[in-house]
């Protein structure tokens, strides 16, 4: 069935272990099958991908709070890929930093821009006729870990993925399946109470959320404040990590301070879920050697001695894992339908 759907291809025969030589198969590459739309607070990326997650075409544009502008940009770029490959059997996956109900295909709420009931999926279907799958970015990244993560995580049945970016999202995998909860609203742990007087305001408007203490924007504000600056300034996360890797004491100290709060939130996840592993994803993993001790120390404090220690590991998906997440939504759908 998978072969008839064009999802796999034969690549020869293997060595016999006593019977007939086995036929070797692999995912079919080079053929476009998925359009991924990755919406983040700063940038939106639209990609064309094959089954192995190889990016064949990429378009980027700055994300705007103007929802009409966003609709026009996304529709134009998706339609352009459809026109480039009219014979391809394409579907669309959309990753958003908010609450999305995959069952109904609705984006219920994007807190960063205060968008409610965003109907971009319906608009894409009406304009192109393609099926659209929509998911919260953290859930999409958790799915990408199952598809494209390192082998150890792909074999793990129960883990929590912590996606650190402008905010903090968590994807929960139970028995090899992403747990979404009612209306797709599970995993909003970025808004759990951690401590008061955070360096920045959370996207929900509070200053006591995990996101407000441990996100990229919290880290950048801590660093700016330590330099006597009122705002985050022009420095971005890659610049700050580069400074730390080259030995700047302030950058190292603020990375470790942020990691302490990241660890506090993870310790709560460990107590609540007792997963086999916690996977940390996002640009922050570039500084893993400098922050892992603070994160792991919080984790050790949260678990009883007689309970097996949960592994806390960095993701292998790179610094924009939600792009692979948007693609994974389509791949999971295609293989499910083929079965």
XYZ file of N, CA, C and O in Angstrom, residues 32 58 60 71 74 83 86 89 115 125 136 138-139 150 154 164 168-169 173 220 224 230 255 311:
96
model
N 8.331 16.310 -4.212
C 7.630 17.158 -3.244
C 6.298 16.544 -2.815
O 5.504 16.128 -3.660
N 12.220 27.129 -0.254
C 11.998 27.856 1.003
C 11.664 29.311 0.714
O 12.334 29.959 -0.101
N 10.605 32.955 3.008
C 10.503 33.539 4.348
C 9.997 34.974 4.256
O 10.254 35.670 3.274
N -2.516 36.508 5.896
C -3.303 35.673 4.988
C -2.804 35.801 3.549
O -2.610 34.789 2.852
N 0.813 34.150 3.110
C 0.806 32.680 3.170
C 0.111 32.102 1.944
O 0.620 31.165 1.304
N 1.725 25.932 -8.026
C 1.894 26.216 -9.453
C 3.210 25.649 -9.992
O 3.296 25.238 -11.160
N 2.549 21.257 -10.378
C 1.115 20.966 -10.552
C 0.771 19.485 -10.483
O -0.373 19.130 -10.204
N 1.262 15.507 -5.462
C 0.151 15.262 -4.535
C 0.477 15.932 -3.198
O 0.900 15.290 -2.239
N -4.830 36.872 18.308
C -5.685 36.413 17.218
C -6.605 35.317 17.730
O -6.172 34.394 18.414
N -7.496 25.767 1.663
C -8.271 24.697 1.027
C -9.172 25.255 -0.067
O -9.279 24.690 -1.160
N -0.456 23.228 17.104
C 0.376 24.043 17.979
C 1.845 23.730 17.716
O 2.218 22.589 17.457
N 4.557 23.509 19.564
C 5.235 22.545 20.436
C 4.808 21.117 20.122
O 5.635 20.200 20.097
N 3.521 20.906 19.870
C 3.058 19.567 19.479
C 3.668 19.145 18.152
O 4.026 17.973 17.953
N 16.911 12.133 17.084
C 17.939 11.095 17.130
C 17.297 9.751 17.468
O 16.176 9.678 17.960
N 13.523 8.641 19.030
C 12.528 7.998 18.164
C 12.048 6.679 18.756
O 10.922 6.249 18.494
N 11.868 26.039 23.465
C 12.219 27.363 23.983
C 12.445 28.314 22.819
O 13.342 28.107 21.994
N 7.584 29.629 25.614
C 7.933 28.243 25.936
C 6.703 27.382 25.689
O 5.615 27.677 26.192
N 6.889 26.326 24.907
C 5.808 25.381 24.655
C 6.250 23.982 25.022
O 7.451 23.685 25.027
N 4.357 13.406 24.634
C 4.226 12.159 23.880
C 3.998 11.021 24.864
O 4.824 10.783 25.755
N 17.288 37.533 26.869
C 17.799 38.747 26.230
C 17.579 39.969 27.116
O 18.436 40.857 27.186
N 20.379 42.473 28.669
C 20.306 43.923 28.420
C 20.308 44.695 29.732
O 20.981 45.719 29.862
N 17.503 49.436 29.079
C 16.111 49.206 29.482
C 15.431 48.153 28.624
O 14.503 47.477 29.066
N 22.981 33.263 30.811
C 22.550 31.967 30.284
C 22.287 30.990 31.417
O 21.277 30.277 31.435
N 16.107 11.119 31.586
C 17.138 11.733 30.753
C 16.663 13.105 30.298
O 15.522 13.269 29.850
